[in-house]
């Protein structure tokens, strides 16, 4: 080897060695580099040293100096890289391992939807099918066919948005009773879920838009016994041992009419804002279908009788899950809703 060749090798080793040191990403790979470059027995620099005696005497000094300079440079680079890797390792163990993990967020059904599905499940077992109707409904289906005399005070509770041309946002799901009776011949057992609209204040127990589930059974020989037995079975299935009561009531489209209350599950009957202090929560209205409704829909009211109900799954969800304010159902607050994820 000549001096020039040796100096070339030194240059080559300098650039390849330094970049290899820089690229070492673990203490192990850095230690491998150390052995490869400056290892005492077979390191690349040791090999160069072995070439020194073959050079002419006057060239040995400059060659040895070049090799020593390179060794100092490489040693310094190895030490610096080693320190950096140690520091990085220390920093990563300094991360706070007690921090809570990040959960992946799972979507969930809305509590009102959960209750509607439960209601549908219970009535499906009793042979009911599901029917739907329009939310923009005509005056006739919403009121006229349901035996509301025009300007009757019962309509006060059903104020809504009028869209013009005798069309309004339906105030209840009862118009679908009429639509179903017009379309299918008895025997009929149908369940009608859907949204309805009213000019109600947004308070702990009212909302201007809410879900209802309507039920209708029409056949020969249907009596109030069927109504009471079915609804009692239903509330047992849905709410277990919760106390219930029937109260006489009035609806233009049923005669006789009743309302069903459950003992408020939030205050256990002692009175709270969710039950307006009464200790009871009204969950449904019901009654024997008024013959005028059957006649309006073209069903022979001499031959057929029926019973019907309309319930508010939002109110039932409040009872079921202990929700103190109906407005929580409309806030779309993920912290509230995710509690219902199963
Ligand atoms: N449509 C009534 C309302 O929204 C509820 C209702 C009461 C429905 C009695 C019925 C019924 O089918 O028989 O206030």
mmCIF file of C-alpha atoms and ligand atoms in Angstrom:
data_model
loop_
_atom_site.group_PDB
_atom_site.id
_atom_site.type_symbol
_atom_site.label_atom_id
_atom_site.label_comp_id
_atom_site.label_asym_id
_atom_site.label_seq_id
_atom_site.Cartn_x
_atom_site.Cartn_y
_atom_site.Cartn_z
ATOM 1 C CA UNK A 1 0.000 0.000 0.000
ATOM 2 C CA UNK A 2 1.276 3.481 -0.783
ATOM 3 C CA UNK A 3 0.768 6.542 1.404
ATOM 4 C CA UNK A 4 -1.750 7.941 -1.082
ATOM 5 C CA UNK A 5 -3.773 4.739 -1.029
ATOM 6 C CA UNK A 6 -3.757 4.699 2.747
ATOM 7 C CA UNK A 7 -4.914 8.323 2.964
ATOM 8 C CA UNK A 8 -7.704 7.498 0.507
ATOM 9 C CA UNK A 9 -8.825 4.653 2.745
ATOM 10 C CA UNK A 10 -8.765 7.018 5.749
ATOM 11 C CA UNK A 11 -11.057 9.467 3.911
ATOM 12 C CA UNK A 12 -13.410 6.697 2.856
ATOM 13 C CA UNK A 13 -13.614 5.280 6.350
ATOM 14 C CA UNK A 14 -14.229 8.734 7.758
ATOM 15 C CA UNK A 15 -17.323 9.425 5.702
ATOM 16 C CA UNK A 16 -18.821 5.904 5.816
ATOM 17 C CA UNK A 17 -18.004 5.485 9.521
ATOM 18 C CA UNK A 18 -19.513 8.800 10.606
ATOM 19 C CA UNK A 19 -22.732 8.264 8.717
ATOM 20 C CA UNK A 20 -23.076 4.722 10.076
ATOM 21 C CA UNK A 21 -22.681 6.091 13.608
ATOM 22 C CA UNK A 22 -25.310 8.715 12.951
ATOM 23 C CA UNK A 23 -27.696 6.079 11.629
ATOM 24 C CA UNK A 24 -27.379 3.780 14.652
ATOM 25 C CA UNK A 25 -30.761 3.886 16.344
ATOM 26 C CA UNK A 26 -30.181 1.537 19.288
ATOM 27 C CA UNK A 27 -27.396 1.025 21.781
ATOM 28 C CA UNK A 28 -26.833 -2.458 20.291
ATOM 29 C CA UNK A 29 -26.326 -1.260 16.744
ATOM 30 C CA UNK A 30 -24.022 1.509 17.991
ATOM 31 C CA UNK A 31 -21.902 -1.033 19.847
ATOM 32 C CA UNK A 32 -21.676 -3.107 16.654
ATOM 33 C CA UNK A 33 -20.383 -0.028 14.812
ATOM 34 C CA UNK A 34 -17.844 0.558 17.534
ATOM 35 C CA UNK A 35 -16.483 -2.975 17.097
ATOM 36 C CA UNK A 36 -16.492 -2.706 13.310
ATOM 37 C CA UNK A 37 -14.607 0.640 13.240
ATOM 38 C CA UNK A 38 -12.303 0.744 16.228
ATOM 39 C CA UNK A 39 -12.413 -2.836 17.553
ATOM 40 C CA UNK A 40 -8.985 -3.750 18.942
ATOM 41 C CA UNK A 41 -8.628 -7.060 17.120
ATOM 42 C CA UNK A 42 -10.283 -6.654 13.732
ATOM 43 C CA UNK A 43 -11.643 -3.084 13.572
ATOM 44 C CA UNK A 44 -11.171 -1.202 10.307
ATOM 45 C CA UNK A 45 -8.691 1.253 11.923
ATOM 46 C CA UNK A 46 -6.645 -1.570 13.448
ATOM 47 C CA UNK A 47 -6.394 -3.088 9.948
ATOM 48 C CA UNK A 48 -5.039 0.229 8.621
ATOM 49 C CA UNK A 49 -2.502 0.373 11.438
ATOM 50 C CA UNK A 50 -1.269 -3.054 10.346
ATOM 51 C CA UNK A 51 -0.365 -1.550 6.964
ATOM 52 C CA UNK A 52 2.014 1.029 8.526
ATOM 53 C CA UNK A 53 5.184 -1.141 8.692
ATOM 54 C CA UNK A 54 4.965 -1.758 4.939
ATOM 55 C CA UNK A 55 5.378 1.984 4.225
ATOM 56 C CA UNK A 56 8.780 3.683 3.765
ATOM 57 C CA UNK A 57 10.027 5.004 7.143
ATOM 58 C CA UNK A 58 9.544 8.703 6.319
ATOM 59 C CA UNK A 59 5.893 8.112 5.320
ATOM 60 C CA UNK A 60 4.946 6.247 8.517
ATOM 61 C CA UNK A 61 4.636 9.386 10.674
ATOM 62 C CA UNK A 62 2.117 11.288 8.481
ATOM 63 C CA UNK A 63 0.168 8.021 7.878
ATOM 64 C CA UNK A 64 0.041 7.218 11.621
ATOM 65 C CA UNK A 65 -1.052 10.787 12.387
ATOM 66 C CA UNK A 66 -3.928 10.557 9.836
ATOM 67 C CA UNK A 67 -5.104 7.270 11.349
ATOM 68 C CA UNK A 68 -4.908 8.683 14.903
ATOM 69 C CA UNK A 69 -6.864 11.794 13.924
ATOM 70 C CA UNK A 70 -9.560 9.616 12.398
ATOM 71 C CA UNK A 71 -9.654 7.442 15.521
ATOM 72 C CA UNK A 72 -10.164 10.512 17.727
ATOM 73 C CA UNK A 73 -12.930 11.736 15.434
ATOM 74 C CA UNK A 74 -14.710 8.379 15.418
ATOM 75 C CA UNK A 75 -14.369 7.899 19.174
ATOM 76 C CA UNK A 76 -15.917 11.319 19.760
ATOM 77 C CA UNK A 77 -18.778 10.570 17.348
ATOM 78 C CA UNK A 78 -19.438 7.201 19.025
ATOM 79 C CA UNK A 79 -19.540 8.833 22.459
ATOM 80 C CA UNK A 80 -21.860 11.615 21.296
ATOM 81 C CA UNK A 81 -24.262 9.207 19.626
ATOM 82 C CA UNK A 82 -24.205 6.933 22.686
ATOM 83 C CA UNK A 83 -25.112 9.854 24.950
ATOM 84 C CA UNK A 84 -27.982 10.857 22.660
ATOM 85 C CA UNK A 85 -29.395 7.335 22.633
ATOM 86 C CA UNK A 86 -29.211 7.051 26.423
ATOM 87 C CA UNK A 87 -30.971 10.365 26.849
ATOM 88 C CA UNK A 88 -33.741 9.306 24.487
ATOM 89 C CA UNK A 89 -34.225 6.042 26.421
ATOM 90 C CA UNK A 90 -34.448 7.951 29.702
ATOM 91 C CA UNK A 91 -36.953 10.386 28.254
ATOM 92 C CA UNK A 92 -39.241 7.617 27.017
ATOM 93 C CA UNK A 93 -39.341 5.921 30.413
ATOM 94 C CA UNK A 94 -40.199 9.308 31.920
ATOM 95 C CA UNK A 95 -43.598 9.236 30.156
ATOM 96 C CA UNK A 96 -46.449 9.076 32.679
ATOM 97 C CA UNK A 97 -47.591 5.469 32.373
ATOM 98 C CA UNK A 98 -50.437 6.098 34.819
ATOM 99 C CA UNK A 99 -52.279 8.384 32.364
ATOM 100 C CA UNK A 100 -55.669 6.880 31.408
ATOM 101 C CA UNK A 101 -55.727 5.145 28.028
ATOM 102 C CA UNK A 102 -57.541 6.624 25.061
ATOM 103 C CA UNK A 103 -60.783 4.768 24.449
ATOM 104 C CA UNK A 104 -62.109 4.287 20.974
ATOM 105 C CA UNK A 105 -65.575 5.859 20.914
ATOM 106 C CA UNK A 106 -68.449 3.543 20.101
ATOM 107 C CA UNK A 107 -71.731 4.768 18.713
ATOM 108 C CA UNK A 108 -74.907 3.917 20.612
ATOM 109 C CA UNK A 109 -78.644 3.936 20.053
ATOM 110 C CA UNK A 110 -80.554 6.867 21.513
ATOM 111 C CA UNK A 111 -82.477 5.934 24.697
ATOM 112 C CA UNK A 112 -85.785 6.768 22.974
ATOM 113 C CA UNK A 113 -84.858 4.426 20.121
ATOM 114 C CA UNK A 114 -83.977 1.690 22.612
ATOM 115 C CA UNK A 115 -87.386 2.024 24.259
ATOM 116 C CA UNK A 116 -89.212 2.121 20.898
ATOM 117 C CA UNK A 117 -87.486 -1.081 19.872
ATOM 118 C CA UNK A 118 -88.446 -2.686 23.163
ATOM 119 C CA UNK A 119 -92.074 -1.620 22.720
ATOM 120 C CA UNK A 120 -92.091 -3.001 19.182
ATOM 121 C CA UNK A 121 -90.604 -6.273 20.441
ATOM 122 C CA UNK A 122 -93.320 -6.743 23.061
ATOM 123 C CA UNK A 123 -96.155 -6.014 20.625
ATOM 124 C CA UNK A 124 -94.629 -8.073 17.843
ATOM 125 C CA UNK A 125 -94.960 -11.097 20.120
ATOM 126 C CA UNK A 126 -98.658 -10.249 20.436
ATOM 127 C CA UNK A 127 -99.099 -10.328 16.655
ATOM 128 C CA UNK A 128 -98.839 -6.594 15.886
ATOM 129 C CA UNK A 129 -97.192 -5.363 12.682
ATOM 130 C CA UNK A 130 -95.614 -1.914 12.174
ATOM 131 C CA UNK A 131 -97.119 0.820 9.963
ATOM 132 C CA UNK A 132 -95.849 4.329 9.193
ATOM 133 C CA UNK A 133 -97.591 7.520 8.095
ATOM 134 C CA UNK A 134 -96.599 11.040 6.950
ATOM 135 C CA UNK A 135 -95.441 13.732 9.380
ATOM 136 C CA UNK A 136 -96.981 16.433 7.187
ATOM 137 C CA UNK A 137 -100.603 15.366 7.502
ATOM 138 C CA UNK A 138 -103.931 16.749 6.390
ATOM 139 C CA UNK A 139 -106.326 18.420 8.745
ATOM 140 C CA UNK A 140 -108.853 15.705 7.999
ATOM 141 C CA UNK A 141 -106.659 12.767 9.025
ATOM 142 C CA UNK A 142 -105.224 14.602 12.042
ATOM 143 C CA UNK A 143 -108.576 15.896 13.349
ATOM 144 C CA UNK A 144 -111.686 15.418 11.200
ATOM 145 C CA UNK A 145 -111.604 11.672 10.720
ATOM 146 C CA UNK A 146 -110.675 11.294 14.389
ATOM 147 C CA UNK A 147 -113.973 12.795 15.428
ATOM 148 C CA UNK A 148 -112.677 16.192 16.577
ATOM 149 C CA UNK A 149 -115.609 18.548 15.980
ATOM 150 C CA UNK A 150 -114.227 21.758 14.434
ATOM 151 C CA UNK A 151 -113.228 24.298 17.078
ATOM 152 C CA UNK A 152 -113.575 21.692 19.836
ATOM 153 C CA UNK A 153 -111.501 22.638 22.949
ATOM 154 C CA UNK A 154 -109.692 19.280 22.692
ATOM 155 C CA UNK A 155 -107.791 20.862 19.803
ATOM 156 C CA UNK A 156 -106.220 23.386 22.172
ATOM 157 C CA UNK A 157 -103.748 20.740 23.271
ATOM 158 C CA UNK A 158 -102.917 20.016 19.627
ATOM 159 C CA UNK A 159 -101.736 23.377 18.342
ATOM 160 C CA UNK A 160 -99.062 22.946 15.696
ATOM 161 C CA UNK A 161 -97.499 24.445 12.570
ATOM 162 C CA UNK A 162 -99.979 24.825 9.713
ATOM 163 C CA UNK A 163 -98.293 24.413 6.341
ATOM 164 C CA UNK A 164 -101.208 25.722 4.255
ATOM 165 C CA UNK A 165 -103.807 23.976 2.060
ATOM 166 C CA UNK A 166 -105.205 22.022 4.997
ATOM 167 C CA UNK A 167 -101.808 20.440 5.713
ATOM 168 C CA UNK A 168 -100.149 20.587 9.126
ATOM 169 C CA UNK A 169 -97.387 18.910 11.099
ATOM 170 C CA UNK A 170 -99.246 16.022 12.704
ATOM 171 C CA UNK A 171 -99.838 16.413 16.432
ATOM 172 C CA UNK A 172 -100.121 12.690 17.104
ATOM 173 C CA UNK A 173 -99.715 9.322 15.396
ATOM 174 C CA UNK A 174 -103.480 8.651 15.596
ATOM 175 C CA UNK A 175 -104.131 9.704 11.939
ATOM 176 C CA UNK A 176 -102.303 6.515 10.924
ATOM 177 C CA UNK A 177 -105.180 4.590 12.562
ATOM 178 C CA UNK A 178 -107.457 5.998 9.884
ATOM 179 C CA UNK A 179 -104.954 5.421 7.070
ATOM 180 C CA UNK A 180 -104.550 1.798 8.170
ATOM 181 C CA UNK A 181 -108.290 1.179 8.481
ATOM 182 C CA UNK A 182 -108.844 2.586 4.990
ATOM 183 C CA UNK A 183 -106.203 0.337 3.537
ATOM 184 C CA UNK A 184 -106.610 -3.006 5.284
ATOM 185 C CA UNK A 185 -109.685 -4.976 6.303
ATOM 186 C CA UNK A 186 -110.025 -6.184 9.913
ATOM 187 C CA UNK A 187 -108.703 -8.063 11.812
ATOM 188 C CA UNK A 188 -106.084 -5.352 12.344
ATOM 189 C CA UNK A 189 -103.315 -5.218 14.907
ATOM 190 C CA UNK A 190 -100.876 -2.478 14.123
ATOM 191 C CA UNK A 191 -98.189 -0.449 15.848
ATOM 192 C CA UNK A 192 -97.275 3.029 14.566
ATOM 193 C CA UNK A 193 -94.023 4.661 15.706
ATOM 194 C CA UNK A 194 -93.206 8.209 14.581
ATOM 195 C CA UNK A 195 -92.489 11.841 15.408
ATOM 196 C CA UNK A 196 -95.208 14.360 16.206
ATOM 197 C CA UNK A 197 -95.255 18.132 16.722
ATOM 198 C CA UNK A 198 -96.990 20.448 19.176
ATOM 199 C CA UNK A 199 -96.826 24.020 20.270
ATOM 200 C CA UNK A 200 -95.569 22.962 23.705
ATOM 201 C CA UNK A 201 -93.008 24.687 25.884
ATOM 202 C CA UNK A 202 -89.628 23.023 26.119
ATOM 203 C CA UNK A 203 -89.687 22.190 29.852
ATOM 204 C CA UNK A 204 -88.565 19.184 31.964
ATOM 205 C CA UNK A 205 -91.534 17.100 30.810
ATOM 206 C CA UNK A 206 -92.504 18.587 27.406
ATOM 207 C CA UNK A 207 -90.884 19.052 24.015
ATOM 208 C CA UNK A 208 -92.363 20.621 20.862
ATOM 209 C CA UNK A 209 -91.316 17.578 18.816
ATOM 210 C CA UNK A 210 -91.421 14.111 20.263
ATOM 211 C CA UNK A 211 -91.851 10.466 19.409
ATOM 212 C CA UNK A 212 -95.081 8.551 19.852
ATOM 213 C CA UNK A 213 -96.059 4.937 19.387
ATOM 214 C CA UNK A 214 -99.671 4.309 18.452
ATOM 215 C CA UNK A 215 -101.388 0.952 18.739
ATOM 216 C CA UNK A 216 -104.634 -0.208 17.171
ATOM 217 C CA UNK A 217 -106.556 -3.483 17.353
ATOM 218 C CA UNK A 218 -109.821 -3.836 15.419
ATOM 219 C CA UNK A 219 -111.810 -7.026 15.048
ATOM 220 C CA UNK A 220 -115.205 -8.518 15.843
ATOM 221 C CA UNK A 221 -115.908 -8.703 19.556
ATOM 222 C CA UNK A 222 -112.989 -6.612 20.864
ATOM 223 C CA UNK A 223 -113.771 -5.174 24.303
ATOM 224 C CA UNK A 224 -112.279 -3.002 27.025
ATOM 225 C CA UNK A 225 -111.054 -6.228 28.653
ATOM 226 C CA UNK A 226 -108.689 -6.724 25.708
ATOM 227 C CA UNK A 227 -107.400 -3.170 26.118
ATOM 228 C CA UNK A 228 -106.755 -3.463 29.818
ATOM 229 C CA UNK A 229 -105.280 -6.951 29.693
ATOM 230 C CA UNK A 230 -102.959 -6.106 26.821
ATOM 231 C CA UNK A 231 -101.707 -2.848 28.317
ATOM 232 C CA UNK A 232 -101.205 -4.455 31.737
ATOM 233 C CA UNK A 233 -99.211 -7.253 30.124
ATOM 234 C CA UNK A 234 -97.243 -4.667 28.194
ATOM 235 C CA UNK A 235 -96.274 -2.543 31.220
ATOM 236 C CA UNK A 236 -95.275 -5.665 33.170
ATOM 237 C CA UNK A 237 -92.973 -6.667 30.324
ATOM 238 C CA UNK A 238 -91.532 -3.200 29.993
ATOM 239 C CA UNK A 239 -91.320 -1.899 33.533
ATOM 240 C CA UNK A 240 -91.513 -5.024 35.693
ATOM 241 C CA UNK A 241 -93.069 -4.470 39.094
ATOM 242 C CA UNK A 242 -93.559 -0.689 38.750
ATOM 243 C CA UNK A 243 -97.016 0.368 39.980
ATOM 244 C CA UNK A 244 -99.446 1.538 37.298
ATOM 245 C CA UNK A 245 -102.904 3.074 37.326
ATOM 246 C CA UNK A 246 -105.708 3.756 34.835
ATOM 247 C CA UNK A 247 -107.545 7.064 35.009
ATOM 248 C CA UNK A 248 -110.714 7.930 33.114
ATOM 249 C CA UNK A 249 -109.968 10.530 30.454
ATOM 250 C CA UNK A 250 -111.318 12.094 27.314
ATOM 251 C CA UNK A 251 -110.235 11.830 23.682
ATOM 252 C CA UNK A 252 -112.620 12.619 20.804
ATOM 253 C CA UNK A 253 -111.579 9.428 18.990
ATOM 254 C CA UNK A 254 -112.173 6.966 21.853
ATOM 255 C CA UNK A 255 -115.145 6.155 24.041
ATOM 256 C CA UNK A 256 -114.618 5.333 26.834
ATOM 257 C CA UNK A 257 -111.114 6.806 27.216
ATOM 258 C CA UNK A 258 -108.401 6.265 29.779
ATOM 259 C CA UNK A 259 -104.891 7.307 30.616
ATOM 260 C CA UNK A 260 -102.275 5.078 32.133
ATOM 261 C CA UNK A 261 -99.684 6.318 34.619
ATOM 262 C CA UNK A 262 -96.647 4.623 36.132
ATOM 263 C CA UNK A 263 -95.396 5.491 39.565
ATOM 264 C CA UNK A 264 -92.553 7.938 38.911
ATOM 265 C CA UNK A 265 -89.375 5.872 38.979
ATOM 266 C CA UNK A 266 -87.241 8.948 39.599
ATOM 267 C CA UNK A 267 -88.764 9.978 42.919
ATOM 268 C CA UNK A 268 -90.543 6.675 43.679
ATOM 269 C CA UNK A 269 -93.822 8.516 43.959
ATOM 270 C CA UNK A 270 -92.860 11.384 46.231
ATOM 271 C CA UNK A 271 -93.036 14.087 43.524
ATOM 272 C CA UNK A 272 -90.277 15.696 41.431
ATOM 273 C CA UNK A 273 -89.978 18.038 38.403
ATOM 274 C CA UNK A 274 -90.066 15.110 35.961
ATOM 275 C CA UNK A 275 -93.553 14.100 37.200
ATOM 276 C CA UNK A 276 -94.645 17.678 37.894
ATOM 277 C CA UNK A 277 -94.743 16.828 41.594
ATOM 278 C CA UNK A 278 -97.558 14.264 41.239
ATOM 279 C CA UNK A 279 -95.545 11.097 41.880
ATOM 280 C CA UNK A 280 -97.020 9.615 38.678
ATOM 281 C CA UNK A 281 -95.845 9.798 35.108
ATOM 282 C CA UNK A 282 -98.410 9.575 32.329
ATOM 283 C CA UNK A 283 -97.144 7.161 29.713
ATOM 284 C CA UNK A 284 -100.128 6.613 27.451
ATOM 285 C CA UNK A 285 -103.670 7.462 26.458
ATOM 286 C CA UNK A 286 -106.026 4.724 25.338
ATOM 287 C CA UNK A 287 -109.633 3.817 24.781
ATOM 288 C CA UNK A 288 -112.205 1.982 22.698
ATOM 289 C CA UNK A 289 -112.145 3.285 19.137
ATOM 290 C CA UNK A 290 -115.081 5.689 18.687
ATOM 291 C CA UNK A 291 -117.631 4.319 16.169
ATOM 292 C CA UNK A 292 -117.354 7.664 14.350
ATOM 293 C CA UNK A 293 -113.676 6.916 13.579
ATOM 294 C CA UNK A 294 -114.506 3.468 12.166
ATOM 295 C CA UNK A 295 -117.298 4.987 10.060
ATOM 296 C CA UNK A 296 -115.030 7.795 8.760
ATOM 297 C CA UNK A 297 -112.517 5.174 7.657
ATOM 298 C CA UNK A 298 -115.227 3.082 5.970
ATOM 299 C CA UNK A 299 -115.267 0.239 8.523
ATOM 300 C CA UNK A 300 -118.653 -1.150 9.613
ATOM 301 C CA UNK A 301 -118.974 0.045 13.228
ATOM 302 C CA UNK A 302 -121.974 -2.259 13.800
ATOM 303 C CA UNK A 303 -119.824 -5.297 13.081
ATOM 304 C CA UNK A 304 -116.385 -4.272 14.366
ATOM 305 C CA UNK A 305 -115.014 -2.771 17.550
ATOM 306 C CA UNK A 306 -111.483 -1.876 18.510
ATOM 307 C CA UNK A 307 -109.167 -0.388 21.062
ATOM 308 C CA UNK A 308 -106.250 1.950 20.607
ATOM 309 C CA UNK A 309 -103.481 3.626 22.542
ATOM 310 C CA UNK A 310 -100.852 6.302 22.038
ATOM 311 C CA UNK A 311 -97.730 6.428 24.183
ATOM 312 C CA UNK A 312 -94.634 8.591 24.550
ATOM 313 C CA UNK A 313 -91.445 6.510 24.409
ATOM 314 C CA UNK A 314 -89.408 9.570 25.495
ATOM 315 C CA UNK A 315 -91.323 9.755 28.776
ATOM 316 C CA UNK A 316 -90.954 5.992 29.181
ATOM 317 C CA UNK A 317 -87.197 6.253 28.552
ATOM 318 C CA UNK A 318 -87.017 8.847 31.337
ATOM 319 C CA UNK A 319 -88.719 6.424 33.708
ATOM 320 C CA UNK A 320 -86.666 3.491 32.555
ATOM 321 C CA UNK A 321 -83.250 5.118 32.760
ATOM 322 C CA UNK A 322 -83.893 7.680 35.507
ATOM 323 C CA UNK A 323 -83.532 10.702 33.205
ATOM 324 C CA UNK A 324 -84.703 13.757 35.171
ATOM 325 C CA UNK A 325 -85.311 16.192 32.298
ATOM 326 C CA UNK A 326 -86.787 15.426 28.850
ATOM 327 C CA UNK A 327 -84.554 18.087 27.278
ATOM 328 C CA UNK A 328 -81.534 15.821 27.834
ATOM 329 C CA UNK A 329 -83.009 13.603 25.107
ATOM 330 C CA UNK A 330 -82.616 16.424 22.599
ATOM 331 C CA UNK A 331 -79.221 17.898 23.534
ATOM 332 C CA UNK A 332 -77.132 15.407 21.520
ATOM 333 C CA UNK A 333 -74.554 15.579 24.308
ATOM 334 C CA UNK A 334 -72.218 12.667 23.687
ATOM 335 C CA UNK A 335 -71.359 12.430 27.401
ATOM 336 C CA UNK A 336 -75.049 11.779 28.106
ATOM 337 C CA UNK A 337 -75.730 9.518 25.139
ATOM 338 C CA UNK A 338 -72.697 7.257 25.497
ATOM 339 C CA UNK A 339 -74.038 6.031 28.843
ATOM 340 C CA UNK A 340 -76.565 4.011 26.843
ATOM 341 C CA UNK A 341 -73.923 2.179 24.775
ATOM 342 C CA UNK A 342 -74.151 -1.500 25.522
HETATM 343 N N1 LIG B 1 -103.362 10.723 20.222
HETATM 344 C C1 LIG B 1 -103.394 10.973 21.648
HETATM 345 C C2 LIG B 1 -102.460 12.101 21.974
HETATM 346 O O1 LIG B 1 -101.504 12.289 21.312
HETATM 347 C C3 LIG B 1 -102.983 9.759 22.401
HETATM 348 C C4 LIG B 1 -103.989 8.675 22.285
HETATM 349 C C5 LIG B 1 -104.990 8.553 23.204
HETATM 350 C C6 LIG B 1 -103.936 7.789 21.244
HETATM 351 C C7 LIG B 1 -105.924 7.562 23.129
HETATM 352 C C8 LIG B 1 -104.886 6.766 21.138
HETATM 353 C C9 LIG B 1 -105.872 6.680 22.093
HETATM 354 O O2 LIG B 1 -104.886 5.887 20.157
HETATM 355 O O3 LIG B 1 -106.774 5.672 22.007
HETATM 356 O O4 LIG B 1 -102.670 12.782 22.930
#
